[in-house]
Amino acid sequence: MCTDHDWINNAVRKIEADYQRSADTHLIKLDLPSVEGIDIYLKDESTHPTGSLKHRLARSLFLYAICNGWVGPETTIIESSSGSTAVSEAYFARLLGLPFIAVMPKSTACKKIEQIEFYGGKAHLVERSDQIYAESHRLAEELNGHYMDQFTYAERATDWRGNNNIANSIFDQMQLEDHPVPAWVVMSPGTGGTSATIGRFIRHQQHDTKLCVVDPENSVFHEFYRTGNKAITGENGSKIEGIGRPRVEPSFIPGVVDEMRTIEDAASVATAHWLEKILGRKVGASTGTNLYGVLQLAGEMKLRGEKGSIVTLLCDSGERYLDTYYNPEWVQTNIGDLQPFMARLERFEATGQLD
Ligand SMILES: Cc1ncc(COP(=O)(O)O)c(C=O)c1O
């Protein structure tokens, strides 16, 4: 427990000053003539200082932990992560001069490990993604540190009513668009925290927007959503880094989700590759998952003769994954043939339908 008010005040001030110096992320409108009248937007979270949507979460988790008295001047911060959150937390740990250890599966992208180390953090690798939780608890006990536990606290560390959260920012940036209130927001869950914030914000603001959550293969979220069984676990980790989990995470709030879909891994990776043609830069695979869900919804809206807007997130940049999702050999071995989905995406460009 930390009751040192001077240290707490100074730590909060440093984080708030860092925020004050930062700009918001862009909302990019995609040009897709085959679905005219259905406008698609990407909230580009790759432009945060630490390169992903997890910059917002890391800031919130640090403020939450500091204001709860869980972190003091000598506390080692420990986190379980698939990498992105750890990169962002390493940044904030350095800002506060605190030691940081990230517990991650050994499959984590090398670029993320390099970035954690760049910020002075340590990477502690385990064999499988379901081992990160127990190992983090163990390390926290051994070092008398603080386990940040994004999977538990993501949904409550962020102020879902507003206060510049991601949903607040999206709805503000949409104000002058043809369809300012999106028909759909689409998001894939890792902790589930971003979906929880967006879903709660939509309800609190009384918008008609629906939230579609898109889940990769090997994730238990979708089955939990269908069955309500919280005890389901998965053997194989998700191959789409950052999203999909082998257990039902406490931050995944099913009540705010209007619809869930499972997106095949090959569809996610193919869509990330396809988007490069339109955007002129590479994105991570979870952005591909998000966008494939968006394209499905857009195709269905077109068939029903509906107009409107759909917003999703560009979660992080593809530069982090040059040796995996952008390496043809890795893709062939780990994901399989992308061609059938590339053909569907080309069909979408021509007809506004994926099949
Ligand atoms: C690249 C990437 N995309 C999406 C997500 C999912 O976000 P959330 O944890 O808020 O559900 C994460 C979370 O770690 C991520 O790293």
CSV table of C-alpha atoms in Angstrom, one decimal, residues 10-131:
chain,number,residue,atom,x,y,z
A,10,ASN,CA,3.7,13.7,-8.6
A,11,ALA,CA,3.0,10.4,-10.4
A,12,VAL,CA,-0.6,11.5,-11.4
A,13,ARG,CA,0.7,14.9,-12.6
A,14,LYS,CA,3.4,13.2,-14.8
A,15,ILE,CA,0.8,11.0,-16.4
A,16,GLU,CA,-1.7,13.9,-16.9
A,17,ALA,CA,1.1,16.2,-18.3
A,18,ASP,CA,2.0,13.4,-20.8
A,19,TYR,CA,-1.6,13.3,-21.8
A,20,GLN,CA,-1.8,17.1,-22.2
A,21,ARG,CA,1.2,16.9,-24.6
A,22,SER,CA,-0.5,14.2,-26.7
A,23,ALA,CA,-2.8,14.5,-29.6
A,24,ASP,CA,-5.9,12.4,-30.3
A,25,THR,CA,-5.9,9.7,-33.0
A,26,HIS,CA,-7.3,10.2,-36.5
A,27,LEU,CA,-10.6,8.8,-37.8
A,28,ILE,CA,-9.9,7.6,-41.3
A,29,LYS,CA,-12.7,7.3,-43.9
A,30,LEU,CA,-12.2,4.5,-46.4
A,31,ASP,CA,-13.0,4.9,-50.0
A,32,LEU,CA,-15.0,1.8,-51.0
A,33,PRO,CA,-17.2,2.7,-54.0
A,34,SER,CA,-18.9,-0.8,-54.1
A,35,VAL,CA,-20.8,0.1,-51.0
A,36,GLU,CA,-21.8,3.6,-51.9
A,37,GLY,CA,-23.9,5.2,-49.1
A,38,ILE,CA,-22.4,2.9,-46.5
A,39,ASP,CA,-19.4,4.8,-45.0
A,40,ILE,CA,-16.6,2.9,-43.3
A,41,TYR,CA,-14.3,4.5,-40.8
A,42,LEU,CA,-11.1,3.3,-39.0
A,43,LYS,CA,-10.1,4.9,-35.7
A,44,ASP,CA,-6.3,4.8,-36.1
A,45,GLU,CA,-5.0,3.8,-32.7
A,46,SER,CA,-1.6,3.0,-34.2
A,47,THR,CA,-0.6,6.7,-33.9
A,48,HIS,CA,-0.3,6.7,-30.1
A,49,PRO,CA,3.2,7.2,-28.8
A,50,THR,CA,3.5,3.4,-28.1
A,51,GLY,CA,1.8,2.3,-31.3
A,52,SER,CA,-1.5,0.7,-30.3
A,53,LEU,CA,-4.9,1.2,-28.7
A,54,LYS,CA,-3.3,-0.1,-25.5
A,55,HIS,CA,-1.7,3.2,-24.8
A,56,ARG,CA,-5.1,4.4,-23.6
A,57,LEU,CA,-5.5,1.4,-21.4
A,58,ALA,CA,-2.0,1.6,-19.9
A,59,ARG,CA,-2.6,5.2,-18.9
A,60,SER,CA,-5.9,4.3,-17.3
A,61,LEU,CA,-4.5,1.2,-15.5
A,62,PHE,CA,-1.6,3.2,-14.0
A,63,LEU,CA,-3.9,6.0,-12.8
A,64,TYR,CA,-6.3,3.4,-11.3
A,65,ALA,CA,-3.5,1.5,-9.5
A,66,ILE,CA,-1.8,4.7,-8.2
A,67,CYS,CA,-5.1,6.3,-7.0
A,68,ASN,CA,-6.0,3.0,-5.3
A,69,GLY,CA,-2.7,3.1,-3.4
A,70,TRP,CA,-1.5,-0.1,-5.1
A,71,VAL,CA,1.7,1.4,-6.5
A,72,GLY,CA,4.4,3.4,-4.8
A,73,PRO,CA,7.9,4.7,-5.6
A,74,GLU,CA,9.5,1.2,-5.1
A,75,THR,CA,6.9,-1.0,-6.7
A,76,THR,CA,7.8,-3.4,-9.5
A,77,ILE,CA,5.0,-3.5,-12.0
A,78,ILE,CA,4.2,-6.9,-13.5
A,79,GLU,CA,1.7,-7.5,-16.3
A,80,SER,CA,0.4,-10.5,-18.3
A,81,SER,CA,0.0,-9.5,-21.9
A,82,SER,CA,0.1,-10.6,-25.5
A,83,GLY,CA,2.6,-7.7,-26.0
A,84,SER,CA,0.8,-4.5,-26.9
A,85,THR,CA,-0.3,-3.6,-23.4
A,86,ALA,CA,3.1,-4.4,-22.1
A,87,VAL,CA,4.8,-2.1,-24.6
A,88,SER,CA,2.5,0.8,-23.4
A,89,GLU,CA,2.9,0.0,-19.7
A,90,ALA,CA,6.7,-0.1,-20.1
A,91,TYR,CA,6.4,3.4,-21.4
A,92,PHE,CA,4.4,4.6,-18.4
A,93,ALA,CA,6.6,2.7,-16.0
A,94,ARG,CA,9.6,4.5,-17.4
A,95,LEU,CA,7.8,7.8,-17.1
A,96,LEU,CA,7.4,7.1,-13.4
A,97,GLY,CA,10.8,5.5,-12.9
A,98,LEU,CA,9.3,2.1,-11.9
A,99,PRO,CA,10.7,-1.3,-12.8
A,100,PHE,CA,8.5,-3.3,-15.2
A,101,ILE,CA,8.2,-7.0,-16.1
A,102,ALA,CA,6.0,-8.3,-18.9
A,103,VAL,CA,4.9,-11.9,-18.7
A,104,MET,CA,4.1,-13.0,-22.3
A,105,PRO,CA,3.8,-16.1,-24.4
A,106,LYS,CA,7.0,-16.9,-26.3
A,107,SER,CA,5.2,-16.5,-29.6
A,108,THR,CA,4.9,-12.7,-29.0
A,109,ALA,CA,6.2,-10.6,-31.9
A,110,CYS,CA,10.0,-9.8,-31.5
A,111,LYS,CA,9.3,-6.1,-32.3
A,112,LYS,CA,7.1,-5.8,-29.2
A,113,ILE,CA,9.8,-7.4,-27.0
A,114,GLU,CA,12.3,-5.0,-28.4
A,115,GLN,CA,10.1,-2.1,-27.7
A,116,ILE,CA,9.5,-3.2,-24.1
A,117,GLU,CA,13.2,-3.5,-23.6
A,118,PHE,CA,13.7,-0.1,-25.3
A,119,TYR,CA,11.5,1.4,-22.5
A,120,GLY,CA,13.6,-0.3,-19.9
A,121,GLY,CA,11.2,-3.2,-19.2
A,122,LYS,CA,12.0,-6.9,-19.0
A,123,ALA,CA,10.3,-9.6,-21.0
A,124,HIS,CA,9.5,-12.8,-19.1
A,125,LEU,CA,8.4,-15.4,-21.6
A,126,VAL,CA,6.2,-18.5,-20.9
A,127,GLU,CA,5.4,-21.4,-23.2
A,128,ARG,CA,1.6,-20.8,-23.7
A,129,SER,CA,-0.8,-17.9,-23.4
A,130,ASP,CA,-2.8,-19.6,-20.7
A,131,GLN,CA,0.3,-19.6,-18.4
